[in-house]
Coordinates of N, CA and C in Angstrom, one line a residue:
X246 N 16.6 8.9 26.9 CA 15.7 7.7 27.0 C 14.6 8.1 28.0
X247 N 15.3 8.8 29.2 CA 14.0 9.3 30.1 C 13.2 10.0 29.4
X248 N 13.2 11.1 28.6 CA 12.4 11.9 28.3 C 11.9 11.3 27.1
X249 N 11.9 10.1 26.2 CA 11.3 9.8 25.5 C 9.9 8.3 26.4
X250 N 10.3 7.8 27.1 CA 9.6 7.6 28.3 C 8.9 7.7 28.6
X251 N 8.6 9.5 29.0 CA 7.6 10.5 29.3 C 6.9 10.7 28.3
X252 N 7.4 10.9 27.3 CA 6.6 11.0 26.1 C 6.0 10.6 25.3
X253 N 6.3 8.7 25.9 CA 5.8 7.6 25.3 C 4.2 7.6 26.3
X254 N 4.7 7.7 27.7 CA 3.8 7.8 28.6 C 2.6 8.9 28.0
X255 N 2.5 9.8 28.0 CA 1.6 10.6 27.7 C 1.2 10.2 26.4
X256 N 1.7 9.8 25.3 CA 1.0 9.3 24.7 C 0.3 8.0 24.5
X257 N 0.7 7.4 25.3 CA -0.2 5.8 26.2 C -1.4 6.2 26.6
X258 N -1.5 7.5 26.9 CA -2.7 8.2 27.6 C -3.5 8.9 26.9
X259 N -3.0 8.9 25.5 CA -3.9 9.6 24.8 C -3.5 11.4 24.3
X260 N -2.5 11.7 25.2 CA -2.1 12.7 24.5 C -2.0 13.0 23.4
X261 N -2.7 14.0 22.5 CA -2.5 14.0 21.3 C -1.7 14.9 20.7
X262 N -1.1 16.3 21.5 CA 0.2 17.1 21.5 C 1.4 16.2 21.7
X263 N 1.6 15.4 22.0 CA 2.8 14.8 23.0 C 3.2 13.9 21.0
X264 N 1.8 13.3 20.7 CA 2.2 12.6 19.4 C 2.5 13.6 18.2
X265 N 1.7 14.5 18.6 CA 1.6 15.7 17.0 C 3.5 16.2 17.3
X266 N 3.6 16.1 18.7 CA 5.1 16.8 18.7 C 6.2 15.9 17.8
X267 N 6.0 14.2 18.5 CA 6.9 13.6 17.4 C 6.5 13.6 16.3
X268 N 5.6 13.6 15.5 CA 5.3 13.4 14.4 C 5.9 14.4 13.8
X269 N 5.6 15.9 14.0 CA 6.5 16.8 13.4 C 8.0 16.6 13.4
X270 N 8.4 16.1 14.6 CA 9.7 16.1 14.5 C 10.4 15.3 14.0
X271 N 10.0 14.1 13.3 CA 10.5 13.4 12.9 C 9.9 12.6 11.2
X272 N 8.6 13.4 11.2 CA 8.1 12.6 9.6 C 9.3 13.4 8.7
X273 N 9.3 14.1 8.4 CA 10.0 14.5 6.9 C 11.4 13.7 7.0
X274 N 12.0 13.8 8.5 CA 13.5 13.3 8.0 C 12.8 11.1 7.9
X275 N 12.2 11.2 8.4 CA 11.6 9.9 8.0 C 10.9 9.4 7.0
X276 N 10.7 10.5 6.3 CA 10.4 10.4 4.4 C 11.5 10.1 3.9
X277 N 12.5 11.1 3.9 CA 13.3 10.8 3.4 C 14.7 9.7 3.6
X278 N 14.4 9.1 4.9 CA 14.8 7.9 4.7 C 14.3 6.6 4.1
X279 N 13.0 7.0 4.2 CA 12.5 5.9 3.4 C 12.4 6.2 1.9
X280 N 12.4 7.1 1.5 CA 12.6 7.2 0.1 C 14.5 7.1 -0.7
X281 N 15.3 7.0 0.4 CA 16.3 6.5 0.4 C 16.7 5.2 0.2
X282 N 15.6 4.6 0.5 CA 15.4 2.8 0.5 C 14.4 2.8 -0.9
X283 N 13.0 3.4 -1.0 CA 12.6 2.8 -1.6 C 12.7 4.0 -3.0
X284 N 13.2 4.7 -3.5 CA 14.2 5.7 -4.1 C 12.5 6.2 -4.5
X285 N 11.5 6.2 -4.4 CA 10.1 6.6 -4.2 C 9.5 7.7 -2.9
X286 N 9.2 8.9 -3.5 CA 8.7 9.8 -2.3 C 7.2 9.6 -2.2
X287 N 6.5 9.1 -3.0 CA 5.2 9.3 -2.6 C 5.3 7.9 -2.0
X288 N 6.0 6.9 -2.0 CA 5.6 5.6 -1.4 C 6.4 5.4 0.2
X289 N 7.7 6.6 0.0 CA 8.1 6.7 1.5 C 7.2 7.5 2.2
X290 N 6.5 8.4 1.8 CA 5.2 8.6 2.7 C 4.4 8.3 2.9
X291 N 3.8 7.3 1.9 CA 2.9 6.5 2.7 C 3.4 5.2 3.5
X292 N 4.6 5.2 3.3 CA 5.0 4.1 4.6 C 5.0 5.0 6.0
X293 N 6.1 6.2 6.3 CA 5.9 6.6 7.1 C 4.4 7.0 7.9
X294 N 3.7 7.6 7.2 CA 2.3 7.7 7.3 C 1.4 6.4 8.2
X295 N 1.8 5.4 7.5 CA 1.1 4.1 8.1 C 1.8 3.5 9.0
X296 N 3.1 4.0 9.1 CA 3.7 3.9 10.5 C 3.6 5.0 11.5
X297 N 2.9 5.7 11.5 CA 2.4 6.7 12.4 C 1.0 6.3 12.6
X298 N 0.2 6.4 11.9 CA -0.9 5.6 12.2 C -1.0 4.3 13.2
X299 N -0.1 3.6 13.2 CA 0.0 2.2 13.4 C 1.3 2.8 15.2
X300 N 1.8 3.0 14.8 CA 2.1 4.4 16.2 C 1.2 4.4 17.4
X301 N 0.2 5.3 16.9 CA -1.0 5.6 17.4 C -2.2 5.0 17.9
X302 N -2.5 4.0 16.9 CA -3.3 2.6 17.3 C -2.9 1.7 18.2
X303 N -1.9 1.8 18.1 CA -1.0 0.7 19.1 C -0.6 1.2 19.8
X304 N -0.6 2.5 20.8 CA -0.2 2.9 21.5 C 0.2 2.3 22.9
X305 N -1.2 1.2 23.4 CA -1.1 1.2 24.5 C -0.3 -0.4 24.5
X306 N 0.1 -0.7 23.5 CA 1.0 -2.2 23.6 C 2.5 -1.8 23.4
X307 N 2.5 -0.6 22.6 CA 4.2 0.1 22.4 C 4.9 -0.6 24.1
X308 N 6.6 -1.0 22.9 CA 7.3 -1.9 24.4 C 8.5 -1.0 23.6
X309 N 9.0 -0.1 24.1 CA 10.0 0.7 23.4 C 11.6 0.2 24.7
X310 N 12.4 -0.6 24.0 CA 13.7 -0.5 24.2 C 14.9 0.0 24.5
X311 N 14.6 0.7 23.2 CA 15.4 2.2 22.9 C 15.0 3.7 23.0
X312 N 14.9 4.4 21.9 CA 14.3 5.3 21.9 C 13.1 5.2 21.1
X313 N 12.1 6.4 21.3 CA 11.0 6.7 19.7 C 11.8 6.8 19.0
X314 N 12.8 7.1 18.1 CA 13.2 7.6 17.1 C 13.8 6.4 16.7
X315 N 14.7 5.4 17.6 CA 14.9 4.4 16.7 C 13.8 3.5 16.4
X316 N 12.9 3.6 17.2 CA 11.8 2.6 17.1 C 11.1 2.8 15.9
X317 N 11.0 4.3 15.6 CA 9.9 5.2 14.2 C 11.2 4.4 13.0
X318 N 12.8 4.4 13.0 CA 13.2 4.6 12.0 C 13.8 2.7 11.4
X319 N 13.3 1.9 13.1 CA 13.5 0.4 12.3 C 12.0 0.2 11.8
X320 N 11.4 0.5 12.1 CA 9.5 0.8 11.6 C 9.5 0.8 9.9
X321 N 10.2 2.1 10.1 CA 10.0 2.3 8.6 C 11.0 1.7 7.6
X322 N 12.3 1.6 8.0 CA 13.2 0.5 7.2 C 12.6 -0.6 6.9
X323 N 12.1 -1.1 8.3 CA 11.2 -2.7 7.7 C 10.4 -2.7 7.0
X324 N 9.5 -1.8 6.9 CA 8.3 -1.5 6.0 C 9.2 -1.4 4.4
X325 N 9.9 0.0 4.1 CA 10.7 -0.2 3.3 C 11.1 -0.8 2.2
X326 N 11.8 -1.7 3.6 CA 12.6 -3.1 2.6 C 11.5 -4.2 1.9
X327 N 10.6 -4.1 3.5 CA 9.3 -5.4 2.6 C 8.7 -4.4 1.4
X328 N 8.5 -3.6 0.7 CA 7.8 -2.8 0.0 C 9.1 -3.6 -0.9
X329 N 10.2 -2.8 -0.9 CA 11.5 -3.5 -1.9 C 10.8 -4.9 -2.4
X330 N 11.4 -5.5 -1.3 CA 11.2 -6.9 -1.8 C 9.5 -7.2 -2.3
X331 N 8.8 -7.0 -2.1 CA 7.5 -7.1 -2.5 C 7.7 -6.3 -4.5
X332 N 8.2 -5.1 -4.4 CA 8.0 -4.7 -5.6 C 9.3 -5.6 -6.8
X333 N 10.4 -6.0 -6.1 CA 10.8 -7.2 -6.3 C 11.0 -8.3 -7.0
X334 N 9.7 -8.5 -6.2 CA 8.8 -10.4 -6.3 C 7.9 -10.1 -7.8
X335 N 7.4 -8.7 -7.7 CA 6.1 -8.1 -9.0 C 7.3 -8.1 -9.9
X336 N 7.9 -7.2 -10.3 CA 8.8 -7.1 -11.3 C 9.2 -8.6 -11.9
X337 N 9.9 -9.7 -11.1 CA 10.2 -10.7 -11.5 C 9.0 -11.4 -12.3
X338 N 7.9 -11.2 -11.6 CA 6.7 -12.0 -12.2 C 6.5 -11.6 -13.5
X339 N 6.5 -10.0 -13.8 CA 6.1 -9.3 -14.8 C 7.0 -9.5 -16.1
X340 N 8.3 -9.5 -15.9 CA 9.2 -9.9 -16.8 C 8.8 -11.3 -16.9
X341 N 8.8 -12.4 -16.9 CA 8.8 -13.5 -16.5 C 7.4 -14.0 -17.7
X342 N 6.1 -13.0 -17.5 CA 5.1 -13.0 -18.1 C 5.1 -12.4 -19.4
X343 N 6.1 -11.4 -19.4 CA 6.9 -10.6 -20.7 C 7.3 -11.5 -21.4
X344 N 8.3 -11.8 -21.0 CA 9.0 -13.0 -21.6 C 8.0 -14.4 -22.4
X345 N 7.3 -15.0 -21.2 CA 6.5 -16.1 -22.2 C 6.0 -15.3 -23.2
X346 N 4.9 -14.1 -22.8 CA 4.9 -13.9 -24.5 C 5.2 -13.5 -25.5
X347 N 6.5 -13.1 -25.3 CA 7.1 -12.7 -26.1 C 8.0 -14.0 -26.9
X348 N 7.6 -15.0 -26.5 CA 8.6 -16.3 -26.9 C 7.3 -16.8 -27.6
X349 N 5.9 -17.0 -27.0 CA 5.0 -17.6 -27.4 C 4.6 -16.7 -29.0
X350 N 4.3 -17.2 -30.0 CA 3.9 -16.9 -31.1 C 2.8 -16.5 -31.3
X351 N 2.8 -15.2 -31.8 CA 1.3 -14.1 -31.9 C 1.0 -13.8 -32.8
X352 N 0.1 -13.8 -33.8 CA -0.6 -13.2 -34.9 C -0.2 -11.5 -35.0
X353 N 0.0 -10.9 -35.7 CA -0.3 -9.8 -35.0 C -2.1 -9.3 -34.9
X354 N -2.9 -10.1 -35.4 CA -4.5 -9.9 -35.1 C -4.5 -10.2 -33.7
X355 N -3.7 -11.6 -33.3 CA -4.2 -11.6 -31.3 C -3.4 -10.3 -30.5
X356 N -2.2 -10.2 -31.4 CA -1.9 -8.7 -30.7 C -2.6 -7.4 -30.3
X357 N -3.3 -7.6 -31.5 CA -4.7 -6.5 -31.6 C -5.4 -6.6 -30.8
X358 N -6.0 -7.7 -30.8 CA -7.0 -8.4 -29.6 C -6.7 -8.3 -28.4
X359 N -5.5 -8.3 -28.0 CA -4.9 -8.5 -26.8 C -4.6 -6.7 -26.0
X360 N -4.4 -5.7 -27.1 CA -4.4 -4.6 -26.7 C -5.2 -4.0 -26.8
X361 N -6.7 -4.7 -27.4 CA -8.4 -4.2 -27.3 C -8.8 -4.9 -26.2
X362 N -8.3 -5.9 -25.4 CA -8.7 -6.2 -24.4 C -8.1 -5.3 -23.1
X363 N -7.2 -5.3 -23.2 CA -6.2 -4.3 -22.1 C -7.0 -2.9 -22.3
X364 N -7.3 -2.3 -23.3 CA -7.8 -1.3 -23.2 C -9.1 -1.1 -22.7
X365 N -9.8 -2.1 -22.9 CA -11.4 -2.5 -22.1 C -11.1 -2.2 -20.6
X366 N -10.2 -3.2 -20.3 CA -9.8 -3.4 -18.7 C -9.7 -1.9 -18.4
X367 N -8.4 -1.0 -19.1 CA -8.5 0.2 -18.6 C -9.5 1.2 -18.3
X368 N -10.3 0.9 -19.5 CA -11.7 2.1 -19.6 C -12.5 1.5 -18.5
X369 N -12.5 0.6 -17.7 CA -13.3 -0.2 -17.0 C -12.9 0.4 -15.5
X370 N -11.4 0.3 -15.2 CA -10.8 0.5 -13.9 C -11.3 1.9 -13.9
X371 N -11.1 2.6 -15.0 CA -11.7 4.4 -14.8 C -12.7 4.3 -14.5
X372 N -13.3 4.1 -14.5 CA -14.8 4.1 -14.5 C -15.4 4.0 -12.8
X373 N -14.3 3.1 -12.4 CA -14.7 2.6 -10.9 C -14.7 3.9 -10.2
X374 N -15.3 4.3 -9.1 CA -15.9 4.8 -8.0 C -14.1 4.8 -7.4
X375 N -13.5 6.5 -6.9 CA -12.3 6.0 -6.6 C -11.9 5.3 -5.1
X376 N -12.8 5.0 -4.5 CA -11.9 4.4 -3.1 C -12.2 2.5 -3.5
X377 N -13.2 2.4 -4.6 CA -13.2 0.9 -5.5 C -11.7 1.1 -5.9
X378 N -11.4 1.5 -6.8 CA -10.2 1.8 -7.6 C -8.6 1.4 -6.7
X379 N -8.8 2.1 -6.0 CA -7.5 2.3 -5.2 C -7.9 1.0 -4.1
X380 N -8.8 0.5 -3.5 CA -8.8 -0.8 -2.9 C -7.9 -2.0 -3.7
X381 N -9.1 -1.2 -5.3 CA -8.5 -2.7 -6.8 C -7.0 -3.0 -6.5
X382 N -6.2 -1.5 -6.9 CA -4.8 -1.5 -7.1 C -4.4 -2.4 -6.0
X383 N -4.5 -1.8 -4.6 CA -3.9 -1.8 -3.2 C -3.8 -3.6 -3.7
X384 N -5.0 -4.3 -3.9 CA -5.0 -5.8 -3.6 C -4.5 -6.2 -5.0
X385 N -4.8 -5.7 -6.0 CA -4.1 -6.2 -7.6 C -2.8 -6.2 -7.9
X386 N -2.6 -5.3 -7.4 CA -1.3 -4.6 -8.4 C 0.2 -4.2 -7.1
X387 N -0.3 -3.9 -5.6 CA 0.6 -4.3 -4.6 C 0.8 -5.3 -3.9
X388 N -0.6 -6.2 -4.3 CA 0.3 -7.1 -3.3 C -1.0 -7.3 -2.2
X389 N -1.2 -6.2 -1.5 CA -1.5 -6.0 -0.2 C -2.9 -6.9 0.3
X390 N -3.3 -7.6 1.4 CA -4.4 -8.3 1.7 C -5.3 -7.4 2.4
X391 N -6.9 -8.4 1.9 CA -7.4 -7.2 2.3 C -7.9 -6.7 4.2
X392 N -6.9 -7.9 5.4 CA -7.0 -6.7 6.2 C -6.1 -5.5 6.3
X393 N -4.8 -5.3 5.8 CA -4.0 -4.3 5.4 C -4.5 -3.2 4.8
X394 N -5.3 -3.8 3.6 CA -5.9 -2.5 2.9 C -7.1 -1.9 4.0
X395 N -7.5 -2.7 4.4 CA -9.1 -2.5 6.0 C -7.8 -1.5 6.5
X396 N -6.6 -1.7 7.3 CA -6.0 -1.2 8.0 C -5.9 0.0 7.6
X397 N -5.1 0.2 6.4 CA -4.5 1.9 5.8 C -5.9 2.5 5.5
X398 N -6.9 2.1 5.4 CA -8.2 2.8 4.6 C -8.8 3.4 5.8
X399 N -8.8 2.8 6.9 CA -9.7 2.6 8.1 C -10.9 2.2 7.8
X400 N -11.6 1.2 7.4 CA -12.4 0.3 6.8 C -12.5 -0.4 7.4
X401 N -13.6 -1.0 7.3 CA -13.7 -2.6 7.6 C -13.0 -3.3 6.4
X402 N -13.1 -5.2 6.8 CA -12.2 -5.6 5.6 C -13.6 -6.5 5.2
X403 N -15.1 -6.2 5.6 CA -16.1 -6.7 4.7 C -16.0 -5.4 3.9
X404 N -16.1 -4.3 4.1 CA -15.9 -3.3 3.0 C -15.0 -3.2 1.8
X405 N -13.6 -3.8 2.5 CA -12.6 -4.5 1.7 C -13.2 -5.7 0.6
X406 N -13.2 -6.1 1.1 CA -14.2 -8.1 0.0 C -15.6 -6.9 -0.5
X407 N -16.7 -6.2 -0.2 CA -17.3 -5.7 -1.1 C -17.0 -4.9 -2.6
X408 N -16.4 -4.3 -1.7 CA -16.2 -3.3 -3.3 C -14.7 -4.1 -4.3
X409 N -13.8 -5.2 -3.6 CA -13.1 -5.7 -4.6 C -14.4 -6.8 -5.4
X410 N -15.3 -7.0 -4.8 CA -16.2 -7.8 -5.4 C -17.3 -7.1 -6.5
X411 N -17.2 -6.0 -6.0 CA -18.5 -5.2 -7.4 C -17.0 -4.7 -8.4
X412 N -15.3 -4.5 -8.0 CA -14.8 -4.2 -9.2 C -14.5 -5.2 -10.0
X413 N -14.5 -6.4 -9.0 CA -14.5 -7.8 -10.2 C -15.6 -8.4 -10.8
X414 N -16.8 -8.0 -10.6 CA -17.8 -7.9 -11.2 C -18.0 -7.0 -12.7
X415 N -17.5 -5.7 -12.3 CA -17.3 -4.6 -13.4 C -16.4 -5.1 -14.3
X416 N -15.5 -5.6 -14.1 CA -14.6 -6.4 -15.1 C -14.9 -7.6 -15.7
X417 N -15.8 -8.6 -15.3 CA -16.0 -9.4 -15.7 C -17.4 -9.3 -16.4
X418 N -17.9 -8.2 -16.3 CA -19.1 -8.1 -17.6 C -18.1 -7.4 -18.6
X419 N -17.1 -6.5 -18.5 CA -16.6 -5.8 -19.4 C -16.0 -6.8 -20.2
X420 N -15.2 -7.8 -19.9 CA -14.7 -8.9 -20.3 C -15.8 -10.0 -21.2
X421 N -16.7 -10.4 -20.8 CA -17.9 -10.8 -21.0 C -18.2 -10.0 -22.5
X422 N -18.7 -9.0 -22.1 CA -19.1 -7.8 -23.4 C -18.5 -7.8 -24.3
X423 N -17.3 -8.0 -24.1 CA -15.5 -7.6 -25.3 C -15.6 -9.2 -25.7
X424 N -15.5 -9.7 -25.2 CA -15.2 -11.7 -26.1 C -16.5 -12.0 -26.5
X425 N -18.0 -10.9 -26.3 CA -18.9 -11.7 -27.1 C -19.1 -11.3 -28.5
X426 N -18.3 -9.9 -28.6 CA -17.9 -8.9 -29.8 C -17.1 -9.9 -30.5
X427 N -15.8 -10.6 -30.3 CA -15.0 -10.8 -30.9 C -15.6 -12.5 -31.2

């Protein structure tokens, strides 16, 4: 505990060996506990990741009880679990959305329709500029608000609200364009 202390200390102060030291010593076995939770390696690194970031930013309010090590590895459990339950909460929605239409009665022409629309959407999201794209996802498709996404991007969160606003722009002429066809 003393020597993490010290180490906490110098990095209060800006040390940036004192952080690069824990960081090495501790990200990979911290991937792979979080990919033990979220059975996802690219997603247990970017939690770890954003818990080192968020580490670092917050350095000088860090109120460490225990050690760094437990502190990095309830960080990342929590993160984790909320990712779990967040991907969860999507799944349930998604089946749920499956299900009505799969119960609701479809031509197979609106089926048509419906997978020439979806494919519009797609050719559309390609199209986007990638840090548009990956903002889209971040706030579409995880979940995440946009000062979170500001947070992991290092962004502003007007930069956030712009470019989700020129990609729902992009989509909504594509959409526009496709139903004046049809």
């Amino acid at each position: 505990m003393f020597n993490d202390l010290f180490i906490l200390k110098q990095i209060k102060e800006g040390d940036v060996k004192a952080y690069e030291k824990i960081f090495r010593l501790y990200y990979s076995p911290l991937c792979q506990y979080a990919a033990g939770i979220t059975h996802q390696m690219e997603v247990a690194e970017e939690i770890v990741q954003e818990v080192f970031y968020l580490f670092w930013k917050d350095k000088h309010e860090l109120q460490l009880y225990h050690s760094i090590k437990s502190y990095l590895y309830k960080s990342v459990k929590n993160r984790s679990l909320q990712y779990c339950r967040h991907l969860e909460v999507r799944n349930r929605y998604r089946e749920t959305v499956l299900s009505d239409m799969q119960n609701a009665e479809t031509t197979p022409e609106e089926a048509m329709e419906l997978n020439q629309l979806q494919e519009a959407i797609d050719r559309t999201l390609q199209k986007l500029p990638e840090r548009r794209l990956r903002i889209f996802r971040m706030h579409r498709f995880e979940g995440k608000k946009y000062a979170d996404i500001a947070l992991t991007l290092s962004v502003s969160v007007k930069t956030v609200e712009a470019e989700m606003t020129k990609a729902l722009q992009a989509l909504r002429k594509e959409i526009d364009d496709y139903t004046s066809i049809l």
